[in-house]
Short mmCIF file of C-alpha atoms and ligand atoms in Angstrom, two decimals:
data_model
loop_
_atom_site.label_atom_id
_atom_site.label_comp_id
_atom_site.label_asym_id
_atom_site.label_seq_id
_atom_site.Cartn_x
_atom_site.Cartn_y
_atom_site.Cartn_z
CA UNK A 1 72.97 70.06 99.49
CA UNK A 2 69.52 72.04 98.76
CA UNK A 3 70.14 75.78 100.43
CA UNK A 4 66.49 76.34 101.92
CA UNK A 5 68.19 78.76 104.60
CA UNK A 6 70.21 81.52 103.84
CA UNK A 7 71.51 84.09 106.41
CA UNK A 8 73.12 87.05 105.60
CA UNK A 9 75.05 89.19 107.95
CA UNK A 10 74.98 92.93 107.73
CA UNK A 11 71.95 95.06 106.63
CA UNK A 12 74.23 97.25 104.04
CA UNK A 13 74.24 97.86 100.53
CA UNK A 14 75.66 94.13 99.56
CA UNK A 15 73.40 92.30 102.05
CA UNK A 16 70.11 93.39 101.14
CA UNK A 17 71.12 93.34 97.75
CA UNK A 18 71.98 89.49 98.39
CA UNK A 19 67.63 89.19 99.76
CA UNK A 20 66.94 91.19 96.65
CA UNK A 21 68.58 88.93 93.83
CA UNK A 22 67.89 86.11 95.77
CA UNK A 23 64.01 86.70 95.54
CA UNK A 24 64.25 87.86 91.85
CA UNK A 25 66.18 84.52 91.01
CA UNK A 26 63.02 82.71 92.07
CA UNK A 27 64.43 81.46 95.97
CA UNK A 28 61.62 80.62 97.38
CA UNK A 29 63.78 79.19 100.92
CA UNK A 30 64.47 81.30 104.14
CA UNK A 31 65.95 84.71 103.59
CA UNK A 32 67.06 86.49 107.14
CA UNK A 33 69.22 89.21 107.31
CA UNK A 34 70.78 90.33 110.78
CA UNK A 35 71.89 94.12 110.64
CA UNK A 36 73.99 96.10 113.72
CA UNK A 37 72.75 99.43 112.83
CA UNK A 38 68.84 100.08 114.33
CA UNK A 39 68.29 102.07 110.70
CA UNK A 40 66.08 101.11 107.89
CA UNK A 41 69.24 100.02 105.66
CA UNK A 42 70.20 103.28 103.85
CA UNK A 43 72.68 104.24 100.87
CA UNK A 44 75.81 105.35 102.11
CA UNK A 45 76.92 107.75 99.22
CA UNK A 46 74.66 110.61 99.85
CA UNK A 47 76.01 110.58 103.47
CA UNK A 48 78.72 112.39 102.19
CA UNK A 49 77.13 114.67 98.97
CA UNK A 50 73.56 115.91 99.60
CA UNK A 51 73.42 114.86 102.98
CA UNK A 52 75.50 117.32 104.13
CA UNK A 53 74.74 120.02 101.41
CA UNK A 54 72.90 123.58 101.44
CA UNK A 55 69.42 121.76 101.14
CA UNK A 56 70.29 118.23 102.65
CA UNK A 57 68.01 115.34 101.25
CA UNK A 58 65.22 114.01 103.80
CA UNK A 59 66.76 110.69 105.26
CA UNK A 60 63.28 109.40 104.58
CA UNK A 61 64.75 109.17 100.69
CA UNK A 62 68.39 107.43 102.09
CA UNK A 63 66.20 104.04 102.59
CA UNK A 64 67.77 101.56 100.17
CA UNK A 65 64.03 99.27 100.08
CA UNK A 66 60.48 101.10 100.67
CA UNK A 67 59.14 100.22 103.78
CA UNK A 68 56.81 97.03 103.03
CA UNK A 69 59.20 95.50 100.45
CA UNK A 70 61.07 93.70 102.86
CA UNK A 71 57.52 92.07 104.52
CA UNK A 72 56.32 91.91 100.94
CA UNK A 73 59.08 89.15 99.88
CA UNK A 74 59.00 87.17 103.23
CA UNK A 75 62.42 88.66 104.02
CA UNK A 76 63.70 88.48 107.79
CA UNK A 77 64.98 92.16 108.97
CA UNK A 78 66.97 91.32 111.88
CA UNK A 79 67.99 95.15 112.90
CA UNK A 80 69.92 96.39 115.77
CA UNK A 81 71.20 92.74 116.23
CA UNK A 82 75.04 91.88 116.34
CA UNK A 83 76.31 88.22 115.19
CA UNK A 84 78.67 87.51 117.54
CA UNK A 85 80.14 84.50 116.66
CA UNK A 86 79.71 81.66 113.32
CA UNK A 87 79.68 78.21 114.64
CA UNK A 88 80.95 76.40 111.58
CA UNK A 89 80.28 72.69 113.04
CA UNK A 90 76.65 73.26 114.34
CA UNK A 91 76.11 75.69 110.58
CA UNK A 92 74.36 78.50 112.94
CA UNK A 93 75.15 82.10 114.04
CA UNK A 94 74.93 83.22 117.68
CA UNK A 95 73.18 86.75 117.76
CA UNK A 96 74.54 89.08 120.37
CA UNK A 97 71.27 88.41 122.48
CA UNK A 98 71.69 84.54 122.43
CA UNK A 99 69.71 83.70 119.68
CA UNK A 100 71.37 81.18 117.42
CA UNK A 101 69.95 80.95 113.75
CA UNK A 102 70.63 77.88 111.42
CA UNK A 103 71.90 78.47 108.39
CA UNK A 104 72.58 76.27 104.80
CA UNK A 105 74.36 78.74 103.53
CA UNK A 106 75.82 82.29 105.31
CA UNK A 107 76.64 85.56 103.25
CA UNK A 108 78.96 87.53 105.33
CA UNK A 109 77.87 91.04 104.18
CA UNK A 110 79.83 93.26 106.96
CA UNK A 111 81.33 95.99 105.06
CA UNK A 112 84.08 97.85 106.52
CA UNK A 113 84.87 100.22 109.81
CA UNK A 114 86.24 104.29 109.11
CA UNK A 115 90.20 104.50 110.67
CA UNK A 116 90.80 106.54 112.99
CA UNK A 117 93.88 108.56 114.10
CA UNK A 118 95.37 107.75 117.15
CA UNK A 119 97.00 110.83 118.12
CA UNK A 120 96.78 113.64 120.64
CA UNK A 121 93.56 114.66 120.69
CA UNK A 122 91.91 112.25 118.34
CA UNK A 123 88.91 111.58 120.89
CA UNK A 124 87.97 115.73 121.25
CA UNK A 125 84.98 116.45 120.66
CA UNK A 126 84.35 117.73 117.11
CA UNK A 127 86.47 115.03 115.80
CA UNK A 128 84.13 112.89 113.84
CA UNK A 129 84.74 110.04 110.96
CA UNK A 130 81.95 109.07 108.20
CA UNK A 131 80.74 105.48 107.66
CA UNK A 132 76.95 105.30 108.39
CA UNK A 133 73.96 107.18 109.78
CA UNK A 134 75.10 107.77 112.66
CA UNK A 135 78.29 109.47 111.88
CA UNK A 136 76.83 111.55 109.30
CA UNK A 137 73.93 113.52 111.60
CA UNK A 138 77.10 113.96 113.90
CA UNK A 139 78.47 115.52 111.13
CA UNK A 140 75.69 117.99 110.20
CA UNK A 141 75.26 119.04 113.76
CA UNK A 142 78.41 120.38 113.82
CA UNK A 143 79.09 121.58 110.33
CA UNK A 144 75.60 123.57 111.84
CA UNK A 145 77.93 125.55 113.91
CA UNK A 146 81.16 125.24 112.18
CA UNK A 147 83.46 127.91 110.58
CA UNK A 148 85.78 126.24 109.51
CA UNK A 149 86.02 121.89 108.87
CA UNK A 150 89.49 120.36 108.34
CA UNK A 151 89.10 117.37 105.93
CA UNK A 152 91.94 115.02 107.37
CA UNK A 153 92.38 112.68 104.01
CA UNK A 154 92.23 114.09 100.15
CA UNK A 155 90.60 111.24 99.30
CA UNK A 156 86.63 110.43 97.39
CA UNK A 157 84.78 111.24 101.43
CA UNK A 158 87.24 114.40 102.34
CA UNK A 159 87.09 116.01 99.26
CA UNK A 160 83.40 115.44 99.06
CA UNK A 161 82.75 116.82 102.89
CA UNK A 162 84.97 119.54 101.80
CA UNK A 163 82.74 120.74 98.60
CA UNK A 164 79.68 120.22 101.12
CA UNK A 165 81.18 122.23 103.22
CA UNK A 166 81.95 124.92 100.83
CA UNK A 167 77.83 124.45 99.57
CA UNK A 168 77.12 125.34 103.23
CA UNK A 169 79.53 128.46 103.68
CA UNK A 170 82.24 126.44 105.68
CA UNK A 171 85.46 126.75 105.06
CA UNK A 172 87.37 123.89 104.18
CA UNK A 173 90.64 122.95 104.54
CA UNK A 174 92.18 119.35 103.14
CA UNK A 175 94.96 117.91 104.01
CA UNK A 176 96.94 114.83 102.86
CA UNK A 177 100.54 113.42 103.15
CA UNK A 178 100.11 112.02 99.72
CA UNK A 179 101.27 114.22 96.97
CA UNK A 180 98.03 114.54 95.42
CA UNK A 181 94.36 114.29 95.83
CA UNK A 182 92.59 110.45 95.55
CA UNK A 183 96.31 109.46 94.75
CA UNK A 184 95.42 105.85 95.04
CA UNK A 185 92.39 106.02 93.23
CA UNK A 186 92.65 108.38 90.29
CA UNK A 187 95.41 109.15 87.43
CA UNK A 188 97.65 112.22 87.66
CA UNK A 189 95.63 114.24 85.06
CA UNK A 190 92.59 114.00 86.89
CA UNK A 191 94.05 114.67 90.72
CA UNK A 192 95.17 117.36 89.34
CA UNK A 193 92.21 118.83 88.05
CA UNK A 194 90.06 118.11 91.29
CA UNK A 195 92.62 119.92 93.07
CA UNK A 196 92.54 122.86 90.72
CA UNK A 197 88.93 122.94 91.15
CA UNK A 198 89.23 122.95 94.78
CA UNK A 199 91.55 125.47 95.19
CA UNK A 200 89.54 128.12 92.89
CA UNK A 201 86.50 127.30 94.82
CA UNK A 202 87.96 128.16 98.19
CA UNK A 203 89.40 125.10 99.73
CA UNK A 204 92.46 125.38 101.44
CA UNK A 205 94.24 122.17 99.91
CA UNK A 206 97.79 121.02 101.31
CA UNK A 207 99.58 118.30 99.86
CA UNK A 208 102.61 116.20 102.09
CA UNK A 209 101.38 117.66 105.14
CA UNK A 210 99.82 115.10 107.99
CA UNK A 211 98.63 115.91 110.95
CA UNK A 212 100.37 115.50 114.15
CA UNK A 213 98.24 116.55 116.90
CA UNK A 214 94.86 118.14 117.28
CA UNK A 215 93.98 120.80 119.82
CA UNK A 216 90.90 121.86 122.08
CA UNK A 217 89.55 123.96 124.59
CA UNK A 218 86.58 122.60 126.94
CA UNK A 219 86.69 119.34 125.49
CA UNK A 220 85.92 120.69 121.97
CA UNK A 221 88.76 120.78 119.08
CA UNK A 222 89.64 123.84 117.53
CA UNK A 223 92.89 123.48 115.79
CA UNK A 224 94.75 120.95 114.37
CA UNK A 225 98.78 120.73 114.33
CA UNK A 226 100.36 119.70 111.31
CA UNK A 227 103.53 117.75 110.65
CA UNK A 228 105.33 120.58 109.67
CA UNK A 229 104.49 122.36 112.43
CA UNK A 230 101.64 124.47 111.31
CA UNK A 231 98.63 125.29 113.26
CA UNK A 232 95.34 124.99 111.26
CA UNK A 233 92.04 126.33 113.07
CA UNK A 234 89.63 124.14 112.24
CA UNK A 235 85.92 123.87 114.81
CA UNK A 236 85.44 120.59 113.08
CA UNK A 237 87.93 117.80 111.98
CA UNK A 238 86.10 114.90 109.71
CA UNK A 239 88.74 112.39 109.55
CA UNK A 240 88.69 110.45 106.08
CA UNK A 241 91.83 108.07 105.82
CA UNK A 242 90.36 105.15 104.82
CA UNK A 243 88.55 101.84 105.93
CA UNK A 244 89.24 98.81 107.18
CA UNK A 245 87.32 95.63 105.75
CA UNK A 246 85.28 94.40 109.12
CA UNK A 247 86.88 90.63 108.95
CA UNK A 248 86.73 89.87 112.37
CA UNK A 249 83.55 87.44 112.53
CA UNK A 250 85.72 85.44 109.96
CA UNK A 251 88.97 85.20 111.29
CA UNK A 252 87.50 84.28 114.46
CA UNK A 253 85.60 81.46 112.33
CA UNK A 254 88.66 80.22 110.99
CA UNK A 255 87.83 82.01 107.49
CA UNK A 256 90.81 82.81 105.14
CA UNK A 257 91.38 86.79 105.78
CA UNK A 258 93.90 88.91 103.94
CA UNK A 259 92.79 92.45 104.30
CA UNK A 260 88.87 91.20 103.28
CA UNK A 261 87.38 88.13 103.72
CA UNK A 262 88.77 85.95 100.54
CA UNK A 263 86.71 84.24 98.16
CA UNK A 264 86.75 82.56 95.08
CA UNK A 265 85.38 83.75 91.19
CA UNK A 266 82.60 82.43 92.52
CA UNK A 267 82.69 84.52 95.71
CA UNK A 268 82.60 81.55 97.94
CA UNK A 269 84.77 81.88 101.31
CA UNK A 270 87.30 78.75 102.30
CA UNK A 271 84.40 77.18 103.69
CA UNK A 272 82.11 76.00 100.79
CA UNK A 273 79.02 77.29 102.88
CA UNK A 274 79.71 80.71 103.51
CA UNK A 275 80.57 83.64 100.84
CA UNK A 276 81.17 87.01 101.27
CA UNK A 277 80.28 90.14 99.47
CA UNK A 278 80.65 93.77 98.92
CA UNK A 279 83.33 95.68 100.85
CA UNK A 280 84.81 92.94 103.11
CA UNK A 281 85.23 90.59 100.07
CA UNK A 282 88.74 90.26 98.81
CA UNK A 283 88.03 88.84 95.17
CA UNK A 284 89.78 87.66 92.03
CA UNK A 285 88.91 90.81 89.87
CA UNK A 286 88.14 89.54 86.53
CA UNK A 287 89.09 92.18 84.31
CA UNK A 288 92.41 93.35 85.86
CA UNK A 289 92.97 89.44 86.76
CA UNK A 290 94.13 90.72 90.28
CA UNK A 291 93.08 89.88 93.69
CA UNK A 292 90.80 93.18 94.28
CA UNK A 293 88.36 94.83 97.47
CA UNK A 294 86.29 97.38 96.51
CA UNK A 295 84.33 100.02 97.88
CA UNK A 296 81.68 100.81 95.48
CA UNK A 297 77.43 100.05 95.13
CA UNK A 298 78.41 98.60 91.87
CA UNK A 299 81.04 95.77 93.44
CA UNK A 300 78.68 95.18 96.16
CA UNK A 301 75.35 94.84 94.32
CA UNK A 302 76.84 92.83 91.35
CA UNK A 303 78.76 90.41 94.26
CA UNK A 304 75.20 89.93 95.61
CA UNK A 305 73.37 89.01 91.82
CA UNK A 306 76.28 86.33 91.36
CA UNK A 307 75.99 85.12 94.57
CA UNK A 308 71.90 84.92 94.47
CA UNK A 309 72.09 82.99 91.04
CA UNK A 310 74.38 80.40 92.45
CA UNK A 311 72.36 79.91 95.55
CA UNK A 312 69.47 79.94 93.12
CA UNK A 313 71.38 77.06 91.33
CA UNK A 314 72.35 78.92 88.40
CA UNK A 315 76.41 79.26 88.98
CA UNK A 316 78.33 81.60 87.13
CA UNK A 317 81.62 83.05 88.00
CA UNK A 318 81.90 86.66 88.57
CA UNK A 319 82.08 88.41 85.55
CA UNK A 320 80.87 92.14 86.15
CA UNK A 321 83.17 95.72 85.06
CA UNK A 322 84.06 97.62 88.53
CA UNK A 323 82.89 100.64 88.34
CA UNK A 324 82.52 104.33 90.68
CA UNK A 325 81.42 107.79 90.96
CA UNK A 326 82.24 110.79 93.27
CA UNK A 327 80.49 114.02 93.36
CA UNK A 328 82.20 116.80 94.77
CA UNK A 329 80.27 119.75 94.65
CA UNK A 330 79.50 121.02 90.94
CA UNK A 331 82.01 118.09 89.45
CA UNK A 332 81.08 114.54 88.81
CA UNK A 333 83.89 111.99 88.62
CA UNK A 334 83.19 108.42 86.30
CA UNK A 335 85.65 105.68 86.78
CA UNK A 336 85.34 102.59 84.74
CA UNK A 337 88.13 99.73 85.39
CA UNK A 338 90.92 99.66 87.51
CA UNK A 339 93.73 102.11 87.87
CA UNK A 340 97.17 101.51 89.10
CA UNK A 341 100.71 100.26 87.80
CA UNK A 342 99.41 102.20 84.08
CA UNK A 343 102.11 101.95 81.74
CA UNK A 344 99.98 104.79 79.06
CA UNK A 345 97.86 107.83 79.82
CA UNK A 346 95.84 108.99 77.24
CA UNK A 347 93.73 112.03 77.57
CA UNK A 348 90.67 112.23 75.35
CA UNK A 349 89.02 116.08 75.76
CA UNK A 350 90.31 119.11 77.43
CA UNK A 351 90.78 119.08 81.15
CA UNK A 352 90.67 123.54 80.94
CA UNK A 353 86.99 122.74 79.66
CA UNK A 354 86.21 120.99 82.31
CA UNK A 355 85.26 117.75 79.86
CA UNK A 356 87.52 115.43 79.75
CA UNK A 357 88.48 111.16 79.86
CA UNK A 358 91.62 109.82 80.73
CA UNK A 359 91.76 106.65 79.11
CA UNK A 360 94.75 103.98 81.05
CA UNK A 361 96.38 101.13 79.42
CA UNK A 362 98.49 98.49 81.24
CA UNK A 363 100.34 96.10 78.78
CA UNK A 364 99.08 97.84 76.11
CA UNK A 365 95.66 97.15 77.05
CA UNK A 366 92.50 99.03 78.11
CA UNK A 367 92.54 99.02 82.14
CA UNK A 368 90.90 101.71 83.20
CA UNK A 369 88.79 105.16 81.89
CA UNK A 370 88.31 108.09 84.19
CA UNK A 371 85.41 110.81 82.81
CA UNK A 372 84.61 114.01 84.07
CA UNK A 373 81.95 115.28 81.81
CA UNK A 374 81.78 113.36 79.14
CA UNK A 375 78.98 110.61 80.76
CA UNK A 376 78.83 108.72 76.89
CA UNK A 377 82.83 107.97 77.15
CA UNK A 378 81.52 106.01 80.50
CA UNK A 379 78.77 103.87 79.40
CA UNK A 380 81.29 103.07 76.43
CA UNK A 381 84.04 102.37 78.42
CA UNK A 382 82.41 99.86 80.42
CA UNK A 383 81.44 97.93 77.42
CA UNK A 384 84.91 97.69 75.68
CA UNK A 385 86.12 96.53 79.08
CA UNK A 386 83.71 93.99 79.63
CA UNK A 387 84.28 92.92 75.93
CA UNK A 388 88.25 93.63 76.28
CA UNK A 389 87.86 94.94 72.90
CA UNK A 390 90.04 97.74 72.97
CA UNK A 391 90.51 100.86 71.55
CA UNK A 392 94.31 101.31 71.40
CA UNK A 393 95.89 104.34 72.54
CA UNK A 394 95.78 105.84 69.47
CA UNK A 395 92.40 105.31 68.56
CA UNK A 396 91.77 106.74 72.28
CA UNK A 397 93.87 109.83 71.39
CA UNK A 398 92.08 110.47 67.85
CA UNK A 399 89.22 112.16 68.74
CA UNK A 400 87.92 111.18 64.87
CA UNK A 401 87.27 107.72 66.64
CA UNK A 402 83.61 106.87 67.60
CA UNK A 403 83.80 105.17 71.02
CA UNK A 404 80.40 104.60 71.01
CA UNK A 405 80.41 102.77 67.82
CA UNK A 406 83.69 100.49 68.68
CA UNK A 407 81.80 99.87 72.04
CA UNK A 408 78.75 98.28 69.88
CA UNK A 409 80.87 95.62 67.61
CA UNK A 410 82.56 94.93 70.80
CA UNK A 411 82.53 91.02 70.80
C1 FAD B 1 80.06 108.37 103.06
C2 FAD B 1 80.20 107.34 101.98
C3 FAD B 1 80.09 107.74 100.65
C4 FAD B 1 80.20 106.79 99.64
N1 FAD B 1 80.10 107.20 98.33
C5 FAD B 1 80.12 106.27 97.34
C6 FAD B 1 79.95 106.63 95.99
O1 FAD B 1 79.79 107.80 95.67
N2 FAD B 1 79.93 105.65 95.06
C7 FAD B 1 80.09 104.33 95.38
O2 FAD B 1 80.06 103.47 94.50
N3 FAD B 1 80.29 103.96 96.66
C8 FAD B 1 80.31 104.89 97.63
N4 FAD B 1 80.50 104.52 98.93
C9 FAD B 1 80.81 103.11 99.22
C10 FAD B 1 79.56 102.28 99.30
O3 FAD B 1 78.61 102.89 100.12
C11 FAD B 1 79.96 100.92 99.85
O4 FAD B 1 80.81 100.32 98.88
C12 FAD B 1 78.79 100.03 100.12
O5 FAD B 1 77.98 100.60 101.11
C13 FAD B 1 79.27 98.66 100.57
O6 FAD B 1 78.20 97.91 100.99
P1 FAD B 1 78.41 96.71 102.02
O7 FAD B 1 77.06 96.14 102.21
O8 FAD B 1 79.53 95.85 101.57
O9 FAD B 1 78.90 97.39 103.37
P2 FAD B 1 78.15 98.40 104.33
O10 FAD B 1 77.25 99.31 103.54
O11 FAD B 1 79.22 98.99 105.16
O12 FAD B 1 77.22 97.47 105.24
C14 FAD B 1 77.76 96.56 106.15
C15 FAD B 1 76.80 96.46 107.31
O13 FAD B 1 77.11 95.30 108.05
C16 FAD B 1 76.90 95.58 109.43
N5 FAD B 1 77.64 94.58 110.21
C17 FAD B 1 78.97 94.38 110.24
N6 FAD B 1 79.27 93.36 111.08
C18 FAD B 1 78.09 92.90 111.57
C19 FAD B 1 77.75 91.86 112.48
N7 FAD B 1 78.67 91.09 113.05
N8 FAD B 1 76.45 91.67 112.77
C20 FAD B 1 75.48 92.45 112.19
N9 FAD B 1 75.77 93.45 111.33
C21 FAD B 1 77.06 93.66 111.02
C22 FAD B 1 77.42 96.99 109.57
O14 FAD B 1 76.93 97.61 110.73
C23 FAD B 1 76.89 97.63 108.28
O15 FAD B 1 75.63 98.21 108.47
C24 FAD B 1 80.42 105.43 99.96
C25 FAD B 1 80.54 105.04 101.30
C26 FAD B 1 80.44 105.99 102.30
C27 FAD B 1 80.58 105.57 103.73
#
């Protein structure tokens, strides 16, 4: 069937990145996109980073499109609109305010939500979580009056609110039951570096330690009790354990759903007419070769280009290197691959100089390259595992060995 309607639901990074590519493929058919939030979309990252910093970027330079561009391509914005429900039969979706809009094909775009704790005192006031906009001028308002912020979560958004914090003159304490910081994300080597670097910078970082209730007075938190029975003072509490993928249109459709909507190398959902991108997308990962969700710009703006082409008739499966960044402060984290189940560390550069890569193998084979910085050991990284052209684990270790030329007569 010719796609001359395409509707894509959720305004975020992955969903106007689907308009985009579509448009630079050359669709010339309908392009609407139906959005929740009432913002221009925006770029999440810098929610977290300069957002909240000493001298905060204007939100005027968050907007992920210049103002006209969307007009300019004969894209439909559909903001502050909800789709409430996918009628698979009839191929429309029903918009919160009644309006149902035909589709040929649907891109389910919808991201994830932030967790929450549900303990004592989880709903004080103070107690805030960071996903979008909205959360994130919550944020600064307080961290405007705040002495101290407790980071509940040593993962990429705590320990980045944290060195904001610190930029600002708040003190910041982290805490995590995991034994060390972005323990799911990051190799052993470089957790333990961040947390070095947090420490001598001021933050007060505890490891194993959850939190079991928070406390308030007038309706306003001010401390925070731990699981070991510690009281932490803390005027603000960001709470930053996690997301979960926003499947719920989906399931309700009838969609296959197993923690993200899953799709196909092709990113196509069990119904042949709807895909799904970016953050809710659970995805064959074609380097690892595992089923994979990720919660980077890269995933979701690559999902949206292989998407686009195949709407644009020109299918290819999905082929692109994940890749992700954190700033925290004064350090810059590059992570090219996929972590996890490593059988070999290798550590290229000296961690005390503050430039360093860890290079991971899993059955012997490149999986994953963390850099803090050394920005060249990136960009060469990504090639070799896009070519899955090595280097071994001793040519990682022998610093005699030119990445950047083994990434070049990568096949
Ligand atoms: C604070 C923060 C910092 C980050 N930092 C980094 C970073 O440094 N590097 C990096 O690579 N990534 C970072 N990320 C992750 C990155 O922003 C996400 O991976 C990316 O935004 C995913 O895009 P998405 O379009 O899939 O989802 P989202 O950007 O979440 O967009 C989904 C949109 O869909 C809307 N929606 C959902 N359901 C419906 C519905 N039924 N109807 C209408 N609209 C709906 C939602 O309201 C939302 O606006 C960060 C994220 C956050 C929150």
């Amino acid at each position: 069937m010719t796609v001359a309607d395409v509707v894509v639901v959720g305004a975020g990074q992955a969903g106007i990145g689907v308009a985009a590519a579509l448009r630079e493929q050359g669709f010339a058919g309908r392009v609407t996109v139906v959005g929740r939030e009432e913002h221009a979309p925006y770029e999440r990252p810098p929610l977290s980073k300069s957002y909240l910093g000493a001298t905060p970027v204007d939100e005027r330079h968050l907007g992920l499109r210049a103002g006209g561009w969307y007009a300019d391509r004969g894209i439909v914005l559909r903001l502050g609109e909800e789709v409430r429900e996918i009628d698979r039969t009839a191929a429309v979706v029903v918009l919160g305010s009644g309006d149902r809009l035909p589709y040929d094909h649907l891109v389910l775009a919808t991201g994830t939500r932030a967790r929450t704790l549900p303990i004592e005192g989880g709903d004080l006031d103070g107690v805030v979580v960071l996903r979008g906009l909205d959360d994130a001028r919550l944020l600064r308002r307080h961290l405007d009056r705040a002495r101290t912020v407790l980071a509940v979560g040593a993962g990429f958004i705590g320990l980045e609110v944290a060195a904001a914090a610190h930029q600002r003159g708040v003190r910041p304490v982290v805490l995590d039951v995991a034994s060390r910081v972005m323990e799911r994300a990051v190799t052993s080597t470089t957790s333990r570096f961040f947390a070095d670097a947090h420490r001598a910078q001021g933050t007060d970082l505890r490891l194993r330690t959850g939190v079991g209730a928070l406390r308030g007075r007038h309706g306003l938190v001010t401390s925070a009790v731990t699981t070991d029975g510690a009281e932490i003072q803390a005027d603000l509490v960001v709470v930053a354990v996690g997301v979960v993928p926003d499947t719920a249109l989906a399931r309700a459709a009838g969609l296959r759903t197993d923690d993200g909507v899953v799709v196909d190398a092709h990113l196509r959902t069990s119904d042949p007419a709807i895909s799904a991108v970016g953050d809710c997308a659970r995805f064959p990962e074609p380097v690892s070769g595992r089923s994979a969700r990720l919660e980077s710009v890269q995933a979701a703006t690559d999902h949206a280009r292989c998407v686009a082409a195949r709407l644009a008739g020109r299918p290819e499966p999905y082929a692109a290197v994940p890749w992700f960044w954190t700033h925290q402060g004064p350090l810059k984290l590059q992570i090219a691959g996929l972590g996890g189940d490593l059988d070999r560390e290798v550590v290229r550069g000296d961690p005390a100089q503050g430039r360093f890569s860890v290079f991971g193998f899993r059955d012997g084979r490149l999986a994953t390259v963390e850099s803090v910085g050394r920005p060249a050991d990136h960009v060469a990284a990504r090639r070799l595992l896009a070519a899955g052209a090595g280097p071994t684990p001793d040519q990682a270790a022998d610093p005699a060995v030119d990445l950047k030329a083994l990434a070049a007569v990568a096949p």
